[in-house]
XYZ file of C-alpha atoms in Angstrom:
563
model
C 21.151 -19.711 -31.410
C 19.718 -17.327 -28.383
C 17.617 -19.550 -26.134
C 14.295 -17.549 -25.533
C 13.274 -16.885 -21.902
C 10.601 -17.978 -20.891
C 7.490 -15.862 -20.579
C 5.830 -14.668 -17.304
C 2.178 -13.692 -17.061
C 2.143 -11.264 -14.092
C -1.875 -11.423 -14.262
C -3.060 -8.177 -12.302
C -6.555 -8.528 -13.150
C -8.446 -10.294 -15.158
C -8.291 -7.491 -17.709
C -4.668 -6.803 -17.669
C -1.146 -8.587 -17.207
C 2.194 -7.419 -17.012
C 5.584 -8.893 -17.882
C 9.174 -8.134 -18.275
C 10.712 -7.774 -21.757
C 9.525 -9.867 -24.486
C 10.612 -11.171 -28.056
C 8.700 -11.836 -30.667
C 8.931 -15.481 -30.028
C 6.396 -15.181 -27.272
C 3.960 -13.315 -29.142
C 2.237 -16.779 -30.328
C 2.116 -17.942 -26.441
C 0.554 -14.524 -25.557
C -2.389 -14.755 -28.318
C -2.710 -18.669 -27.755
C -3.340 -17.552 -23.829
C -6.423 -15.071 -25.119
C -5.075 -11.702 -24.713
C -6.111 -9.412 -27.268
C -3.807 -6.694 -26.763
C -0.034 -5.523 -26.091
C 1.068 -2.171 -24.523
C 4.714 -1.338 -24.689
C 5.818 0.661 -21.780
C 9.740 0.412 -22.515
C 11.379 2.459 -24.797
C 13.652 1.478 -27.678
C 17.397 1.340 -27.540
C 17.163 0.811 -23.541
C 19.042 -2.384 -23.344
C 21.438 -4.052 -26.331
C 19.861 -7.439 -25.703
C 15.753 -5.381 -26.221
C 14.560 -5.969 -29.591
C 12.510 -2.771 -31.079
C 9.293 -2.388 -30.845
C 8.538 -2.683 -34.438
C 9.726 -5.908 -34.791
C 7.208 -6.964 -31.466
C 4.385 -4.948 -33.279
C 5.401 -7.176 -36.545
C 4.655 -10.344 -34.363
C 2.151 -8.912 -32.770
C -0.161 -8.034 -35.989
C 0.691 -11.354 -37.555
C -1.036 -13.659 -34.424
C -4.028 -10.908 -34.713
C -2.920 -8.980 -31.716
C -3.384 -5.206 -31.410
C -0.658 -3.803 -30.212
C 0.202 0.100 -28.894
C 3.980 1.675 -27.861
C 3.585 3.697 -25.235
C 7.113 4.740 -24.022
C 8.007 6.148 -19.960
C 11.206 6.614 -18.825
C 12.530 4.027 -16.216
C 11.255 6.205 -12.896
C 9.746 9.085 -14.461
C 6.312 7.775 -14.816
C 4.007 10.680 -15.184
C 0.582 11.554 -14.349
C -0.405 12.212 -17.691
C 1.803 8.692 -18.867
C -1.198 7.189 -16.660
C -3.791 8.687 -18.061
C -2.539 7.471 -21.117
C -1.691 4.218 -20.214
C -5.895 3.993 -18.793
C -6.981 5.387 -21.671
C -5.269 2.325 -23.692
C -7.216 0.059 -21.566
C -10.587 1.362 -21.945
C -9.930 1.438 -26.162
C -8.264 -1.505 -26.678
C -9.491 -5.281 -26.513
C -8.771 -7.035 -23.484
C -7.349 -8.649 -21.847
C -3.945 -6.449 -22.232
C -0.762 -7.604 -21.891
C 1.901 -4.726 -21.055
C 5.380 -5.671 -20.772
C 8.816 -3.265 -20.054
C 11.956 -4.367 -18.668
C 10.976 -5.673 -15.831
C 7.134 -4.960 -15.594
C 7.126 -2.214 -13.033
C 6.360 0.445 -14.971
C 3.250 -1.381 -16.691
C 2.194 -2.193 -13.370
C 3.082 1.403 -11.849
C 0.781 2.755 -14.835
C -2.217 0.840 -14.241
C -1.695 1.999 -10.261
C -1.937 5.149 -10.935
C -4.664 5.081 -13.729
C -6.264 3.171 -10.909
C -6.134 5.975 -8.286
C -9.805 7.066 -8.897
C -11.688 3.823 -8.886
C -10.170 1.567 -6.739
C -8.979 1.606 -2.743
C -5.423 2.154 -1.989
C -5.247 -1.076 -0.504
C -6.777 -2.950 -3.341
C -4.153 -1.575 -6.053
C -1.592 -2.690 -3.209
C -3.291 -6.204 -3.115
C -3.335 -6.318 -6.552
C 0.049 -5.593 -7.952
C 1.484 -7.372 -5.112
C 0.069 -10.600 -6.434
C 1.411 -10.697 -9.493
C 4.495 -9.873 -7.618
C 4.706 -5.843 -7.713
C 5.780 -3.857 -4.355
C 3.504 -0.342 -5.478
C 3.582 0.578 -1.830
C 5.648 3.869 -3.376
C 3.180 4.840 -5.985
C 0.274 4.443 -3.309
C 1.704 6.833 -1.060
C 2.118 9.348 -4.291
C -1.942 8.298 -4.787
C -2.605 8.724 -1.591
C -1.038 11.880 -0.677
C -2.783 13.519 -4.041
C 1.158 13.235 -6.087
C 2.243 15.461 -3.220
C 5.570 14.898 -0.327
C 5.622 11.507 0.997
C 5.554 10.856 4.959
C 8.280 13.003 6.379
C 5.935 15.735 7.502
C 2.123 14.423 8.886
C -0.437 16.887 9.272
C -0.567 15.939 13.474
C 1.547 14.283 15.626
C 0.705 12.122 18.919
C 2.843 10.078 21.179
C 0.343 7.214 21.110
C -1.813 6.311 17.663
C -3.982 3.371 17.426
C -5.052 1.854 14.388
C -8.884 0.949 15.867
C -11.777 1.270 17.654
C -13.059 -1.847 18.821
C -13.057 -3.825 21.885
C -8.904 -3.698 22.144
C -8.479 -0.771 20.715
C -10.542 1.458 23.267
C -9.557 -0.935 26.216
C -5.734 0.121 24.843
C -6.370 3.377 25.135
C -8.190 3.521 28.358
C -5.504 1.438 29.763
C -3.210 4.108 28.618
C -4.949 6.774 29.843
C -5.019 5.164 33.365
C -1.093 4.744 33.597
C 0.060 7.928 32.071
C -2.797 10.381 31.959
C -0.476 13.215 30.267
C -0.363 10.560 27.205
C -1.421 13.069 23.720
C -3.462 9.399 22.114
C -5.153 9.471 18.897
C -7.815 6.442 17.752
C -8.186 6.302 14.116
C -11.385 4.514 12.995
C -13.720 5.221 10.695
C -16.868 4.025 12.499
C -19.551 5.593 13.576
C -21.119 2.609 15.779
C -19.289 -0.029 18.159
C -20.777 -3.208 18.699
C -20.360 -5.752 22.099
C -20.004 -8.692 19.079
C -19.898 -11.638 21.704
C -23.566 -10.378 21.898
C -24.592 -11.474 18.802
C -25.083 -15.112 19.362
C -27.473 -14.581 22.700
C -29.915 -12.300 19.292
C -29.168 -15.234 17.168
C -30.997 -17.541 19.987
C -33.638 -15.377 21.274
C -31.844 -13.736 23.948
C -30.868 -10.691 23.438
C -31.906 -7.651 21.723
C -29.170 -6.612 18.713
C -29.729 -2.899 19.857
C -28.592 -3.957 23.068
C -25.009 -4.997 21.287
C -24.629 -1.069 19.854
C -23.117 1.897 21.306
C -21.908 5.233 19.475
C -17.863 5.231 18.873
C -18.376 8.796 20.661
C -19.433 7.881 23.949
C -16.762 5.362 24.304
C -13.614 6.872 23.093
C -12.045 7.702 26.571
C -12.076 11.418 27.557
C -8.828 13.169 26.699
C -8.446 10.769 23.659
C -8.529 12.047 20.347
C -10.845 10.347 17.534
C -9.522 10.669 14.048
C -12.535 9.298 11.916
C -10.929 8.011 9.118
C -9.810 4.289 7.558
C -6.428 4.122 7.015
C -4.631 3.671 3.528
C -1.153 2.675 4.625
C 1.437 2.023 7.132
C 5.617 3.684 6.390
C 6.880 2.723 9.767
C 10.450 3.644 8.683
C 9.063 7.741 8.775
C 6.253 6.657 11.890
C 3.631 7.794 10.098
C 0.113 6.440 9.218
C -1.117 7.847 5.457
C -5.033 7.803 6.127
C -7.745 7.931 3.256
C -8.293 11.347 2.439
C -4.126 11.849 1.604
C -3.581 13.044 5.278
C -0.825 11.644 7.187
C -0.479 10.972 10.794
C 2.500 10.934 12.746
C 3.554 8.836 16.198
C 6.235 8.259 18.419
C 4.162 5.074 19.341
C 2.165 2.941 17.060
C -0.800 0.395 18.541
C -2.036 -1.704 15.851
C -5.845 -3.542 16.579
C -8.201 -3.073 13.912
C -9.815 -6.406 14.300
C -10.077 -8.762 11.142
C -12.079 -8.845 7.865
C -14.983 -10.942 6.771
C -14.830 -11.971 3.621
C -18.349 -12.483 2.791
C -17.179 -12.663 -0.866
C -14.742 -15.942 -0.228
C -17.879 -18.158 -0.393
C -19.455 -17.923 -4.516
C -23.304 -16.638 -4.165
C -22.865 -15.653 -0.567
C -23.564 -12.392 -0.547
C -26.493 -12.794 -2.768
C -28.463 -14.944 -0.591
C -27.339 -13.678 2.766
C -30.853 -12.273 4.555
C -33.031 -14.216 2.139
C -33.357 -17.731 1.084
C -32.500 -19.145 4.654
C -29.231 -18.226 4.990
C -28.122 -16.356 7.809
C -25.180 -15.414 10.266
C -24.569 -14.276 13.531
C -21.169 -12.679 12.690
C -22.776 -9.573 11.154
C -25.741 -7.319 13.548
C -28.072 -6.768 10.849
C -28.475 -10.439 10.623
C -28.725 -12.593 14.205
C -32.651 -11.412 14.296
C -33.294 -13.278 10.981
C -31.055 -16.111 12.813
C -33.878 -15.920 15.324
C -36.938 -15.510 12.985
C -35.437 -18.500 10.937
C -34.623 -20.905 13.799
C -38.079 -19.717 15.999
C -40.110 -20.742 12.952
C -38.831 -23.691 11.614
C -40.932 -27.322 12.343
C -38.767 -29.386 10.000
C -36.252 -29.614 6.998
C -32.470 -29.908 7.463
C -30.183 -27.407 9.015
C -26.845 -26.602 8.339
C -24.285 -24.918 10.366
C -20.650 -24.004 8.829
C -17.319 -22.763 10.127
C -14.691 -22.158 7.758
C -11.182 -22.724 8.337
C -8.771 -21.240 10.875
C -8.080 -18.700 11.901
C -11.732 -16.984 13.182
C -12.702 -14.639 15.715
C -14.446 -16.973 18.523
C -13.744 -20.209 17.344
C -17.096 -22.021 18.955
C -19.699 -19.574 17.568
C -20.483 -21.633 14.826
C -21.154 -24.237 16.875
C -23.016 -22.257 19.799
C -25.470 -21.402 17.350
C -25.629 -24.844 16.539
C -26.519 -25.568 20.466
C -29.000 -22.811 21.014
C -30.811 -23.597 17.371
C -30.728 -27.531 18.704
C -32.358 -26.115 22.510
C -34.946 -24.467 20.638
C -36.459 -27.132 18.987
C -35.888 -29.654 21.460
C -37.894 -27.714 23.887
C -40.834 -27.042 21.502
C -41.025 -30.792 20.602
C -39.655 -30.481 16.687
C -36.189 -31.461 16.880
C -37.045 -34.878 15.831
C -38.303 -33.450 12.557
C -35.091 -31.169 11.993
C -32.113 -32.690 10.926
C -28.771 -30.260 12.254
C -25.391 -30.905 10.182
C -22.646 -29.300 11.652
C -20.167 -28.625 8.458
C -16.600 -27.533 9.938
C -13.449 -27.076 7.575
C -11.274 -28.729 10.253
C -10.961 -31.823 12.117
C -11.709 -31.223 15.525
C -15.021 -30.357 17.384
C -12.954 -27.859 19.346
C -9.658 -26.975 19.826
C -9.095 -27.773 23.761
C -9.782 -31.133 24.172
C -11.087 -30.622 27.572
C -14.012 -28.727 26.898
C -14.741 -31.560 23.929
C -16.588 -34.370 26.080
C -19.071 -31.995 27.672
C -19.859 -30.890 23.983
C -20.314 -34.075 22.642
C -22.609 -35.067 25.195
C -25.004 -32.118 23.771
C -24.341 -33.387 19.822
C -26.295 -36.542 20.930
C -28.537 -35.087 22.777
C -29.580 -32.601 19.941
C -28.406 -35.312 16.913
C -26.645 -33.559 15.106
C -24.075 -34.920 12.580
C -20.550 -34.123 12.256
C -18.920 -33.084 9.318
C -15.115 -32.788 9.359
C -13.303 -31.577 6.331
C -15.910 -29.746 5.303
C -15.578 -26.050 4.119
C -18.022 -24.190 2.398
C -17.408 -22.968 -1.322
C -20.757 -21.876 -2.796
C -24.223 -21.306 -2.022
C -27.544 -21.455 -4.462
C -30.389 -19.368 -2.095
C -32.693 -19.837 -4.393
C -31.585 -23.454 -4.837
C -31.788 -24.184 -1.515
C -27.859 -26.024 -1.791
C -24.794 -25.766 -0.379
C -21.448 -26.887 -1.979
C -18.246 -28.198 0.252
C -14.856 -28.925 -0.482
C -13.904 -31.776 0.902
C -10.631 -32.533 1.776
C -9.573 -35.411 4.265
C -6.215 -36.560 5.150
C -4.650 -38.673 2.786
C -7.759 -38.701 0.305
C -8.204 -36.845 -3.163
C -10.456 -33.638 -2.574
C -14.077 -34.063 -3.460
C -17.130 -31.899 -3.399
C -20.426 -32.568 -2.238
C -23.685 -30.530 -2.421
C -25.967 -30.257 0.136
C -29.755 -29.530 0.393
C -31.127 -27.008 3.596
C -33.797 -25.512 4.305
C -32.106 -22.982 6.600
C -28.440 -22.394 6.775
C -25.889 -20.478 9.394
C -22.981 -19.636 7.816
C -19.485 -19.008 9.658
C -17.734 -16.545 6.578
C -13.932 -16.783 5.974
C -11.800 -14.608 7.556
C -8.558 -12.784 6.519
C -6.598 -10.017 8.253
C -7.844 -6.797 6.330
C -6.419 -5.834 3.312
C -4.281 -2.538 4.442
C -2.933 -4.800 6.806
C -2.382 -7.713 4.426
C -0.420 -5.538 1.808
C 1.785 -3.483 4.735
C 5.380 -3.972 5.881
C 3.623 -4.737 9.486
C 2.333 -8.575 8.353
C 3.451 -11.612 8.330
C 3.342 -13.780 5.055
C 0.169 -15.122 6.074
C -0.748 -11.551 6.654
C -1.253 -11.143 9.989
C 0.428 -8.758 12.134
C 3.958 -10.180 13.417
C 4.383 -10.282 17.064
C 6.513 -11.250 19.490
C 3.601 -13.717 21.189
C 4.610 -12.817 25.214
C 5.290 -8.983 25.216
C 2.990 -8.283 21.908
C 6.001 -6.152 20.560
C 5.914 -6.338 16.487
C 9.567 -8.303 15.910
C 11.185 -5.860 13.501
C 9.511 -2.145 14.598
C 10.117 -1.584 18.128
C 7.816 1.182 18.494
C 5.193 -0.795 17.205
C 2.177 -3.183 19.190
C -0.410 -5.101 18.637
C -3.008 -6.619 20.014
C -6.605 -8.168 19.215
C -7.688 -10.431 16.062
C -5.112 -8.628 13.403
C -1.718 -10.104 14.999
C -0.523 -13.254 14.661
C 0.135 -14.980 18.283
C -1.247 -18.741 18.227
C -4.406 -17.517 20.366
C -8.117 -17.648 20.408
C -9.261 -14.398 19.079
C -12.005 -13.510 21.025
C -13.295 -10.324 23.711
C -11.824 -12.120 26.120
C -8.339 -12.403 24.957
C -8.119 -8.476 24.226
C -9.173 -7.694 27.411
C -6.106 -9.603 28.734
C -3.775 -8.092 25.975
C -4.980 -4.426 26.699
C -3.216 -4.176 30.057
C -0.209 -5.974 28.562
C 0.128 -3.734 25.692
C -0.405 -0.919 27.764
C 2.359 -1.766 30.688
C 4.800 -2.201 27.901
C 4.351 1.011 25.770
C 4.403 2.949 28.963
C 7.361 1.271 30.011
C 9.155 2.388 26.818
C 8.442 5.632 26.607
C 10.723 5.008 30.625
C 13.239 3.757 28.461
C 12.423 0.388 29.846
C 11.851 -3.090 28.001
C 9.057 -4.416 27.834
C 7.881 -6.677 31.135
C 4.380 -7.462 31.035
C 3.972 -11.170 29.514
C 0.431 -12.266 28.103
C -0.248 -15.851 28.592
C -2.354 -16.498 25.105
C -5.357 -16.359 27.710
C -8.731 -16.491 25.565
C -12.596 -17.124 26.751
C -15.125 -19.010 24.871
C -18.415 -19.389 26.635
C -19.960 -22.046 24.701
C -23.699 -21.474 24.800
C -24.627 -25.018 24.977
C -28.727 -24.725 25.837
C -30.230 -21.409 27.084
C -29.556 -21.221 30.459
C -25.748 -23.257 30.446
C -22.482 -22.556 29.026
C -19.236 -24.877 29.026
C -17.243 -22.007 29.621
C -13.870 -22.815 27.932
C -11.114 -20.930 29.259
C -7.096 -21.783 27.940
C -3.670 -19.907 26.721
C -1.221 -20.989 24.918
C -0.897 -24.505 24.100
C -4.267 -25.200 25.019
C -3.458 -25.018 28.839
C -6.372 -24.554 31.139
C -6.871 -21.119 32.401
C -9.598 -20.934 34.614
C -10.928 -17.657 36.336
C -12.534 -19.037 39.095
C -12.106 -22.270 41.036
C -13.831 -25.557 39.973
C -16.372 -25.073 42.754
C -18.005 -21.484 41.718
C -17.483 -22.747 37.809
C -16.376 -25.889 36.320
C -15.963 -25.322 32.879
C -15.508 -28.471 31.099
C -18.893 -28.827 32.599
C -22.056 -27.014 31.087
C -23.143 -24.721 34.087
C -26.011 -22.493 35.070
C -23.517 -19.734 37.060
C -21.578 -19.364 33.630
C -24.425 -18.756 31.677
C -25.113 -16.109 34.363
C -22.150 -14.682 33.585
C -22.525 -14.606 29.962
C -25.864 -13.128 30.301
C -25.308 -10.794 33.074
C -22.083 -9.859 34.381
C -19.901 -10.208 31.001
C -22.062 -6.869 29.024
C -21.278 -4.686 31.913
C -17.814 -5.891 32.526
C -17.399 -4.866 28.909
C -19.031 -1.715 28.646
C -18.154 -0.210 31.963
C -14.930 -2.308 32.762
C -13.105 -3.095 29.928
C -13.511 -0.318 27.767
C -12.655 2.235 30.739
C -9.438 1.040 31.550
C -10.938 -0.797 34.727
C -8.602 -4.450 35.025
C -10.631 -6.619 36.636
C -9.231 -9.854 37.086
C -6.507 -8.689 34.413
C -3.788 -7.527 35.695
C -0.667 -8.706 33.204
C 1.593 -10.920 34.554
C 5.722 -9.966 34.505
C 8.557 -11.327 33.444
C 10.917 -12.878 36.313
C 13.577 -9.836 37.350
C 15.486 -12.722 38.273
């Protein structure tokens, strides 16, 4: 006797799954797993081991299933076959099962009956975990069923994917080198933040309009702004597919368009975010209410969480910690606030330098340390917040935890176009070579801020370094050169440690100390009044009028040994 295969639930959503073939055998497994459905999407008489739909539909009926044929031709799936296949979904029970020879087409139907509800990038996300590669069928959605990439509707020598901090400084950096240079910036933005800002509005110091400029003022002259997000990446044609079903072409591609938030990784987050306590100064609208919450609270427990690694600025969890802790010391209430610092990891801070400085201000503001702590869900309303723990060597546990006002750190993932393109890396990020910044399998390809995946602090700081790097070594290519400019894994965190001193923490790769200035202007394992200076006062206009023009100050990349 045949052994049976065993089945695979390729779960898509939570309304529909997909599977190669099945027999009839599996059609008790199916129902006892609560599906309520079965499309089939492969028509009889394909293969002489396939047994005929009728006999499935037999099966099917018997366990109490509902069950549809619905037969495409291996690679001829139609836009009508889709509209089918959705309609099917919206009439039958679910969840649906669909199965064909090997489950593409099921999942190739439900990507294109997709096409008007759903972002390109989230049908990519989708199929590909349950295992699906629909990068094809997305370029069909997103170029409206029409010709792929081989002809864009413009062409550039330089494109960059973003229009943040590294993405301007890139193309100002550009600009400065080889002026003739036809760049394009394609974000769809309207506004660009200074986002080290927000933790000075978060403790009172700065104004969050201060932290805003328009995306038009700042693109450099000569550069041209494509406002739109983009859908996908085919690097083998050098083109860009935007939203909208245009495509963009490039001799050149610069890839920088920061990370994603996910405000939904956290259950009730984004219900009680603004309200109920719970704040954070990772998103503008919110550091005032940081301020309003911290400025007016006399006692109660606070809590303060950073999520695991990686994050952009790895110590702002904790400087809002600090300048929270300041706050109340100085108005005589700390001693009726209790601070809990909840951080998914096991280290106060990465550089172990900069740690003993720190520590001196968890004493002096009490606050207690929670390693192995990451946050999982939030009550507002309830006024608790529930952790995974997870120690070495121990059994995960979760605890719950009462505040009265809470600053959350959000997980944070590369974004999903990124995620889901041939650019990432199986974590997702964008893979680099970590010195020149070169992606390792497109040569015509760079990257450079909090979306690639060197082992470096993403922060301001570090993109201002990789800007000039990035920018010596496309030039240099379009010589015909290699790439010689080296970055270092350089990265700045001024830790805001009281109002009026920072430990500014300053390392590359490795954790090795990289220090801008010598130990007697700024010592920064050492809280200092000149750094907060600097954060305060010379770091906004370095940014504005420095960085984002293409001026190098005090980074100029380093290059690799001729010898």
């Amino acid at each position: 006797m045949q052994e049976v295969q065993a089945l695979e639930f390729r779960k898509i959503t939570d309304d529909i799954t997909v599977s190669p073939q099945i027999t009839a055998d599996h059609l008790q497994e199916i129902a006892d797993a609560g599906y309520r459905a079965v499309i089939c999407n492969r028509p009889d008489g394909e293969g002489a081991d396939q047994p005929t739909f009728d006999e499935i539909a037999a099966a099917a009926k018997a366990k109490g299933l509902e069950v549809r044929y619905q037969p495409v031709t291996s690679g001829k799936v139609r836009d009508e076959d889709a509209e089918a296949f959705g309609k099917l979904l919206r009439e039958l029970p679910g969840p649906v099962f669909a199965y064909c020879r090997t489950g593409t087409r099921s999942a190739t139907l439900w990507s294109l009956s997709q096409a008007n509800a759903l972002a390109p990038a989230t049908i990519l996300a989708a199929t590909k975990g349950a295992g699906y590669d629909m990068a094809g069928v997305v370029r069909r959605i997103v170029n409206g069923g029409k010709t792929p990439t081989d002809e864009g509707d413009a062409k550039f020598d330089v494109v960059i994917v973003g229009g943040g901090a590294a993405g301007i400084a890139v193309a100002s950096s550009l600009k400065a080198r080889k002026p003739g240079l036809g760049i394009a910036i394609l974000d769809p933005a309207d506004v660009h933040y200074y986002q080290p800002g927000w933790t000075m509005v978060g403790g009172g110091v700065f104004e969050a309009a201060t932290t805003a400029r328009t995306m038009g003022s700042l693109i450099p002259q000569g550069v041209h702004w494509i406002k739109s997000a983009v859908a996908a990446f085919e690097p083998q044609n050098n083109a860009v597919v935007l939203d909208g079903c245009r495509v963009v072409k490039y001799d050149r591609l610069i890839v920088c368009p920061g990370l994603k938030l996910d405000w939904h990784g956290v259950e009730g987050l984004v219900d009680t975010l603004g309200k109920n306590g719970v704040t954070s100064n990772y998103r503008y609208d919110l550091a005032p209410y940081t301020w309003e919450l911290v400025s007016k609270m006399r006692e109660g427990r606070a809590l303060f969480t950073q999520p695991p690694m990686p994050i952009k600025c790895a110590g702002a969890p904790q400087k809002a910690m600090y300048l929270s802790g300041d706050h109340w010391f100085r108005t005589g209430r700390l001693k009726d606030i209790d601070i809990q610092f909840m951080n998914a990891g096991g280290l106060l801070f990465g550089v172990k330098d900069y740690v003993p400085a720190l520590m001196d201000y968890v004493r002096k503001y009490d606050a207690s340390l929670n390693f192995f702590h990451n946050l999982i869900a939030v009550d507002g309303p309830g006024k608790t917040a529930t952790f995974k723990v997870s120690k070495p060597d121990e059994e995960p546990t979760e605890v719950t935890v009462d505040f009265d006002m809470m600053h959350v750190c959000p997980p944070q993932v590369a974004p999903d176009f990124i995620r889901v393109s041939p650019l990432a890396d199986a974590a997702g990020w964008v893979d680099v070579d970590q010195a020149t910044l070169r992606h390792k399998t497109y040569d015509n390809i760079w990257s450079l801020g909090d979306v690639m995946n060197a082992p470096n602090a993403k922060t301001a700081a570090a993109a201002r370094m990789q800007a000039p790097v990035v920018a010596e070594n496309v030039v240099a290519d379009t010589r015909g050169l290699s790439p010689h400019a080296v970055y270092n894994g350089y990265g700045s965190c001024p830790l805001t440690v009281e109002k009026g001193k920072i430990v500014l923490a300053e390392f590359g790769y490795g954790g090795a100390l990289l220090p801008s200035f010598p130990k007697w202007v700024i010592d920064g394992t050492k809280p200092t009044r000149a750094a907060w200076l600097l954060k305060e006062q010379i770091l906004p206009p370095v940014y504005w009028k420095a960085m984002l023009r293409g001026k190098e100050w005090m980074a100029k990349p380093e290059s690799v040994s001729a010898g």
